[in-house]
Each structure stands twice: as C-alpha cells, then as structure tokens.
Amino acid sequence: MTSADSYARSDDASVATAAARAGAEVVRALYGRRLDRIDKGAGDFATAADVEAEAAILGVIRAARPDDAVLGEEGGQRGAADAVRQWLVDPLCGTLNYAVGNMLVAVNVALRDGAAAVADPFSGEVFFTDGETAWVRHDGADDTLLTPTPATRLVDVNLDPPFPSAPAFRAVDLLAHPEFVARFRPRVVSTTLALAWVAAGKRAAYVTDGGDLSGSVHFAAGIALCRAAGCVVTGIDGAPIGEAGRGLVVAADEETHGLLMSMTRGRS
C-alpha cells in the first residue's frame, strides 16, 4: 500500500468518525422528547431523531466527499447505486429502544469495503476502522485498539423478525441448545451496537438470521469493525457473507465460532 493509499484510508476513517459523531449528537439531544412516529410498514417506524440524525451525517459526508454516493436508511439512495464509493448510513439503529426510553442504540456509518464508524450516543464511545485496524475513541481519551476476546462468555443474539432461515435455523433453538447453556450466557439485542462490543471484547459473539448483510446499512459498519479487529465473520452456515449469504455469526476467536457452528450444524 502506498503512502497516498494509507492517507486516503485514514482520511476516510476521519470522515466516518465525524459523521457518526454528528448523528450521535442529534440522537442524544432529542432523547426523552415526545417524537411522532413515521410509519414504514410491517411494524417498523422512524422518528424525527432518525431523520435529523441522517441529515447531520449527510452534511458531514457531503462536505468532505461531495462526489460520493450515499445509501441512507431514511432517505434512500443518493447518487449512483453502482458508484465505486458509496456510504451506507443507519442514523439510529434501535429506534424502538430509543422511542421507549432505552439507550441501547447505535449510529452506523460505513464506506462500502472501506472505513466505518459505530457511535454509541450515550456512552460517548465511537468505534471506528480505516478498513485494516480498528479502535475506540472516547471523549477526552486517546484512541484504544480494539481487542476481541471470548472471556465474557456473553453471546448477543438478535431475535427480531424476519426469520428467513426458519425452520432450518432458529435463534431460539440455539439459546436452548444444551452446549450453549453450558458454555455461554445469552443477551438478546435489537441494535448492531452489539457487533462493536464483540470487536471491543465486551461480547464473545453475535448471531443473527437474515440474508446478505454485507451491504446492509444496519450491519456494514459493524462487520467492518469486527473484520478489522480480527474477529471471525461468517454467515450462520459458516460460509463467507456475500450475495448468497445467510445471516451472520461474528465471534471473538476461532474456538468460539467453531462452538457456535457445531450447535447450529445440521439445522442450518
């Protein structure tokens, strides 16, 4: 990699971090207010916090990278969908949590196949990567390298619908597996902040059903963080994630990943 390439990666990481922080500031400022819900169908909805946070994120990206395309959770596609450089933006992951006063939410910003950042609006942490290495930044503190570890034995499992792999794979069956009960402790989440926690060593693994999540505005930033931190990242069948992907299993190490695969093998 040339020095110019290295600078570009670092600079993209700065853009991702600044954008995520801008979105997080909006989310934090509007927390606790009575916000109207914008119905998106199938039980999903957005709030003014989602919309305003995305606008703040877009402002940062447009100022720094005016020629780049953006796919936003709320605003949709801006620029060519097949652009070489495309940012994937989820301004408020965990809207239901947020709407009922639960602070378990994240702001996700990722350059496809490049830099990414996940901000926790309430802890002040921003997890970020230049695509090769991953760190966490806290207000007023130096950047710290993310170091995955299975030591906590905590596994976050997403139980939100849809369940495209059922009945072959059901997350609830994994939680009831005797070996899972013996080796791990479950945490049930509804925000991809949990992916950043795996990269940071706060969780041993994360499991969710789904299709191809590699280009998802919800998951792209967390996946980039985990890969850069050295986590094991595959689909629920152990295959690489991609166009034919099925869900996501992210583990702190090979042993934990292998254990989870052994518990789902024969069902997925």
Short mmCIF file of C-alpha atoms in Angstrom, two decimals:
data_model
loop_
_atom_site.label_atom_id
_atom_site.label_comp_id
_atom_site.label_asym_id
_atom_site.label_seq_id
_atom_site.Cartn_x
_atom_site.Cartn_y
_atom_site.Cartn_z
CA MET A 1 0.00 0.00 0.00
CA THR A 2 1.43 3.41 -0.95
CA SER A 3 1.61 6.35 1.44
CA ALA A 4 -1.18 8.02 -0.56
CA ASP A 5 -3.40 4.96 -0.12
CA SER A 6 -2.65 4.93 3.60
CA TYR A 7 -3.55 8.61 3.89
CA ALA A 8 -6.81 8.07 1.98
CA ARG A 9 -7.83 5.24 4.32
CA SER A 10 -7.03 7.32 7.38
CA ASP A 11 -8.89 10.31 6.00
CA ASP A 12 -11.97 8.20 5.18
CA ALA A 13 -11.90 6.92 8.76
CA SER A 14 -11.93 10.53 9.97
CA VAL A 15 -14.95 11.28 7.78
CA ALA A 16 -16.78 8.19 9.04
CA THR A 17 -15.99 9.08 12.66
CA ALA A 18 -17.04 12.71 12.28
CA ALA A 19 -20.27 11.69 10.53
CA ALA A 20 -21.16 9.13 13.19
CA ARG A 21 -20.45 11.64 15.96
CA ALA A 22 -22.67 14.23 14.24
CA GLY A 23 -25.53 11.75 14.08
CA ALA A 24 -24.98 10.72 17.69
CA GLU A 25 -25.17 14.34 18.86
CA VAL A 26 -28.64 14.65 17.32
CA VAL A 27 -29.79 11.36 18.81
CA ARG A 28 -28.57 12.39 22.25
CA ALA A 29 -30.10 15.88 22.02
CA LEU A 30 -33.58 14.58 21.11
CA TYR A 31 -33.60 11.74 23.64
CA GLY A 32 -36.56 11.78 26.01
CA ARG A 33 -38.70 14.05 23.87
CA ARG A 34 -42.10 13.02 22.61
CA LEU A 35 -41.45 12.26 18.94
CA ASP A 36 -44.04 11.44 16.32
CA ARG A 37 -43.60 8.06 14.65
CA ILE A 38 -43.27 7.82 10.88
CA ASP A 39 -44.82 4.50 9.85
CA LYS A 40 -42.68 2.40 7.49
CA GLY A 41 -44.93 -0.67 7.45
CA ALA A 42 -44.63 -4.17 8.92
CA GLY A 43 -44.35 -2.74 12.42
CA ASP A 44 -41.30 -0.63 11.55
CA PHE A 45 -41.14 3.11 12.04
CA ALA A 46 -38.82 6.09 12.18
CA THR A 47 -38.83 9.25 14.30
CA ALA A 48 -37.64 12.80 13.84
CA ALA A 49 -34.41 11.70 15.54
CA ASP A 50 -33.75 9.18 12.74
CA VAL A 51 -34.41 11.77 10.03
CA GLU A 52 -32.46 14.62 11.65
CA ALA A 53 -29.52 12.40 12.55
CA GLU A 54 -29.29 11.21 8.94
CA ALA A 55 -29.34 14.81 7.73
CA ALA A 56 -26.45 15.64 10.08
CA ILE A 57 -24.47 12.63 8.85
CA LEU A 58 -25.10 13.53 5.21
CA GLY A 59 -23.92 17.07 5.90
CA VAL A 60 -20.53 15.77 7.04
CA ILE A 61 -20.17 13.35 4.12
CA ARG A 62 -21.24 15.90 1.51
CA ALA A 63 -18.79 18.48 2.85
CA ALA A 64 -15.88 16.04 2.84
CA ARG A 65 -16.78 13.75 -0.07
CA PRO A 66 -19.21 15.64 -2.37
CA ASP A 67 -18.82 13.17 -5.24
CA ASP A 68 -19.55 10.02 -3.23
CA ALA A 69 -22.90 8.21 -3.34
CA VAL A 70 -24.87 7.57 -0.15
CA LEU A 71 -27.48 4.97 0.76
CA GLY A 72 -29.39 6.10 3.85
CA GLU A 73 -31.87 4.14 5.93
CA GLU A 74 -34.35 7.02 5.82
CA GLY A 75 -33.51 8.97 2.65
CA GLY A 76 -32.69 6.07 0.36
CA GLN A 77 -30.19 6.22 -2.49
CA ARG A 78 -28.39 9.45 -3.36
CA GLY A 79 -26.06 9.18 -6.31
CA ALA A 80 -25.48 6.11 -8.47
CA ALA A 81 -26.29 2.81 -6.79
CA ASP A 82 -23.28 1.21 -8.51
CA ALA A 83 -20.87 4.01 -7.60
CA VAL A 84 -17.33 2.95 -6.76
CA ARG A 85 -17.56 4.89 -3.49
CA GLN A 86 -20.82 4.54 -1.60
CA TRP A 87 -21.53 5.35 2.05
CA LEU A 88 -24.04 3.21 3.96
CA VAL A 89 -25.83 5.13 6.70
CA ASP A 90 -28.09 3.92 9.51
CA PRO A 91 -28.68 7.07 11.60
CA LEU A 92 -30.38 5.34 14.53
CA CYS A 93 -30.14 1.59 14.90
CA GLY A 94 -32.50 0.64 17.70
CA THR A 95 -35.34 3.07 17.02
CA LEU A 96 -37.84 1.04 19.05
CA ASN A 97 -35.48 1.06 22.03
CA TYR A 98 -34.99 4.80 21.63
CA ALA A 99 -38.70 5.54 21.33
CA VAL A 100 -39.46 3.86 24.66
CA GLY A 101 -36.56 5.44 26.54
CA ASN A 102 -33.99 2.65 26.23
CA MET A 103 -30.47 3.92 25.49
CA LEU A 104 -29.32 0.75 23.68
CA VAL A 105 -28.88 2.31 20.24
CA ALA A 106 -26.15 2.95 17.66
CA VAL A 107 -25.31 5.27 14.78
CA ASN A 108 -23.71 3.40 11.85
CA VAL A 109 -21.67 4.94 9.01
CA ALA A 110 -19.64 2.84 6.56
CA LEU A 111 -17.88 3.37 3.26
CA ARG A 112 -18.59 0.19 1.31
CA ASP A 113 -15.47 -2.04 1.56
CA GLY A 114 -13.64 0.71 3.43
CA ALA A 115 -13.66 2.86 6.55
CA ALA A 116 -16.52 2.68 9.04
CA ALA A 117 -17.68 4.00 12.41
CA VAL A 118 -20.25 2.99 15.01
CA ALA A 119 -21.16 5.61 17.62
CA ASP A 120 -22.84 4.99 20.97
CA PRO A 121 -24.66 8.29 21.60
CA PHE A 122 -24.91 7.76 25.34
CA SER A 123 -21.56 6.28 26.32
CA GLY A 124 -19.70 8.74 24.11
CA GLU A 125 -17.76 5.89 22.50
CA VAL A 126 -17.05 5.84 18.79
CA PHE A 127 -15.74 2.56 17.38
CA PHE A 128 -14.02 3.05 14.04
CA THR A 129 -11.80 1.45 11.42
CA ASP A 130 -9.79 2.50 8.38
CA GLY A 131 -10.56 -0.91 6.87
CA GLU A 132 -7.43 -2.55 8.27
CA THR A 133 -7.25 -1.74 12.00
CA ALA A 134 -10.00 -0.89 14.50
CA TRP A 135 -10.05 1.43 17.51
CA VAL A 136 -12.42 3.01 20.01
CA ARG A 137 -12.39 6.70 20.86
CA HIS A 138 -13.96 8.19 23.95
CA ASP A 139 -14.40 11.89 24.56
CA GLY A 140 -11.19 13.24 26.04
CA ALA A 141 -9.30 9.93 25.86
CA ASP A 142 -6.69 8.50 23.50
CA ASP A 143 -7.73 6.01 20.82
CA THR A 144 -7.56 2.41 22.02
CA LEU A 145 -7.01 -0.59 19.76
CA LEU A 146 -9.98 -2.96 19.71
CA THR A 147 -9.05 -6.38 21.04
CA PRO A 148 -11.67 -9.15 20.76
CA THR A 149 -11.77 -11.81 23.47
CA PRO A 150 -14.29 -14.55 24.35
CA ALA A 151 -13.61 -14.06 28.07
CA THR A 152 -17.06 -12.65 28.90
CA ARG A 153 -18.83 -15.76 27.51
CA LEU A 154 -21.69 -13.40 26.60
CA VAL A 155 -23.32 -14.02 23.21
CA ASP A 156 -25.70 -11.44 21.76
CA VAL A 157 -28.49 -12.98 19.69
CA ASN A 158 -30.88 -10.99 17.51
CA LEU A 159 -34.43 -12.31 17.82
CA ASP A 160 -36.07 -9.63 15.67
CA PRO A 161 -38.04 -10.89 12.64
CA PRO A 162 -37.95 -11.78 9.82
CA PHE A 163 -36.59 -15.33 10.14
CA PRO A 164 -35.73 -16.31 6.56
CA SER A 165 -33.80 -19.45 7.53
CA ALA A 166 -36.57 -20.99 9.65
CA PRO A 167 -37.33 -23.77 10.30
CA ALA A 168 -33.79 -24.97 9.49
CA PHE A 169 -32.27 -22.33 11.75
CA ARG A 170 -33.96 -20.62 14.69
CA ALA A 171 -32.04 -18.40 17.08
CA VAL A 172 -34.28 -19.55 19.93
CA ASP A 173 -33.16 -23.13 19.31
CA LEU A 174 -29.54 -22.04 19.64
CA LEU A 175 -30.30 -20.43 23.01
CA ALA A 176 -31.88 -23.68 24.21
CA HIS A 177 -29.03 -25.91 22.99
CA PRO A 178 -27.55 -27.79 25.97
CA GLU A 179 -23.98 -26.96 24.98
CA PHE A 180 -24.84 -23.28 24.60
CA VAL A 181 -26.37 -23.27 28.07
CA ALA A 182 -23.25 -24.94 29.44
CA ARG A 183 -20.70 -22.64 27.78
CA PHE A 184 -22.29 -19.24 27.20
CA ARG A 185 -24.75 -16.73 28.59
CA PRO A 186 -27.22 -15.08 26.20
CA ARG A 187 -28.02 -11.42 25.72
CA VAL A 188 -30.90 -10.52 23.40
CA VAL A 189 -30.43 -7.30 21.45
CA SER A 190 -32.12 -5.20 18.80
CA THR A 191 -29.24 -2.95 17.77
CA THR A 192 -25.99 -3.61 15.95
CA LEU A 193 -24.06 -1.85 18.70
CA ALA A 194 -23.54 -5.47 19.79
CA LEU A 195 -21.17 -6.01 16.84
CA ALA A 196 -18.91 -3.22 18.11
CA TRP A 197 -18.97 -4.90 21.52
CA VAL A 198 -17.63 -8.13 20.02
CA ALA A 199 -14.78 -6.20 18.41
CA ALA A 200 -14.09 -4.46 21.73
CA GLY A 201 -14.06 -7.64 23.81
CA LYS A 202 -17.31 -6.82 25.61
CA ARG A 203 -19.06 -9.78 24.00
CA ALA A 204 -17.82 -13.18 22.86
CA ALA A 205 -20.07 -13.40 19.81
CA TYR A 206 -23.11 -12.10 17.95
CA VAL A 207 -25.66 -14.16 15.98
CA THR A 208 -28.48 -13.08 13.69
CA ASP A 209 -30.55 -14.64 10.93
CA GLY A 210 -31.03 -12.81 7.64
CA GLY A 211 -29.95 -12.74 4.02
CA ASP A 212 -26.88 -10.95 2.63
CA LEU A 213 -25.98 -8.41 5.32
CA SER A 214 -22.64 -7.30 3.87
CA GLY A 215 -24.17 -4.30 2.09
CA SER A 216 -26.80 -3.51 4.72
CA VAL A 217 -26.91 -0.01 6.20
CA HIS A 218 -27.59 -1.71 9.54
CA PHE A 219 -24.68 -4.16 9.53
CA ALA A 220 -21.92 -2.88 7.19
CA ALA A 221 -20.18 -0.68 9.79
CA GLY A 222 -20.22 -3.35 12.49
CA ILE A 223 -18.96 -6.03 10.10
CA ALA A 224 -16.09 -3.76 9.00
CA LEU A 225 -15.12 -3.13 12.63
CA CYS A 226 -15.15 -6.81 13.51
CA ARG A 227 -13.12 -7.82 10.48
CA ALA A 228 -10.50 -5.15 11.13
CA ALA A 229 -10.29 -6.15 14.79
CA GLY A 230 -9.61 -9.78 13.82
CA CYS A 231 -12.95 -11.39 14.64
CA VAL A 232 -14.23 -14.44 12.76
CA VAL A 233 -17.07 -13.30 10.48
CA THR A 234 -19.30 -15.72 8.52
CA GLY A 235 -22.91 -16.50 7.74
CA ILE A 236 -24.96 -18.75 10.04
CA ASP A 237 -23.90 -21.71 7.88
CA GLY A 238 -20.21 -20.89 8.26
CA ALA A 239 -19.90 -19.64 4.68
CA PRO A 240 -18.47 -16.22 3.75
CA ILE A 241 -21.01 -13.43 3.79
CA GLY A 242 -21.93 -12.00 0.40
CA GLU A 243 -24.67 -12.11 -2.21
CA ALA A 244 -25.62 -15.68 -1.30
CA GLY A 245 -25.07 -15.07 2.42
CA ARG A 246 -27.37 -16.24 5.19
CA GLY A 247 -27.35 -14.16 8.34
CA LEU A 248 -24.30 -13.50 10.45
CA VAL A 249 -22.13 -15.12 13.09
CA VAL A 250 -19.34 -12.93 14.47
CA ALA A 251 -17.07 -14.44 17.10
CA ALA A 252 -14.07 -13.16 19.03
CA ASP A 253 -11.98 -16.18 18.08
CA GLU A 254 -11.96 -19.41 16.07
CA GLU A 255 -12.84 -21.59 19.07
CA THR A 256 -15.98 -19.64 19.94
CA HIS A 257 -17.01 -19.54 16.29
CA GLY A 258 -16.46 -23.29 15.96
CA LEU A 259 -18.56 -23.99 19.04
CA LEU A 260 -21.46 -21.92 17.73
CA MET A 261 -21.22 -23.60 14.32
CA SER A 262 -21.33 -27.03 15.95
CA MET A 263 -24.52 -26.06 17.75
CA THR A 264 -26.25 -24.94 14.54
CA ARG A 265 -24.78 -27.53 12.15
CA GLY A 266 -27.36 -29.96 10.95
CA ARG A 267 -30.11 -27.34 11.47
CA SER A 268 -28.95 -24.63 9.05
#
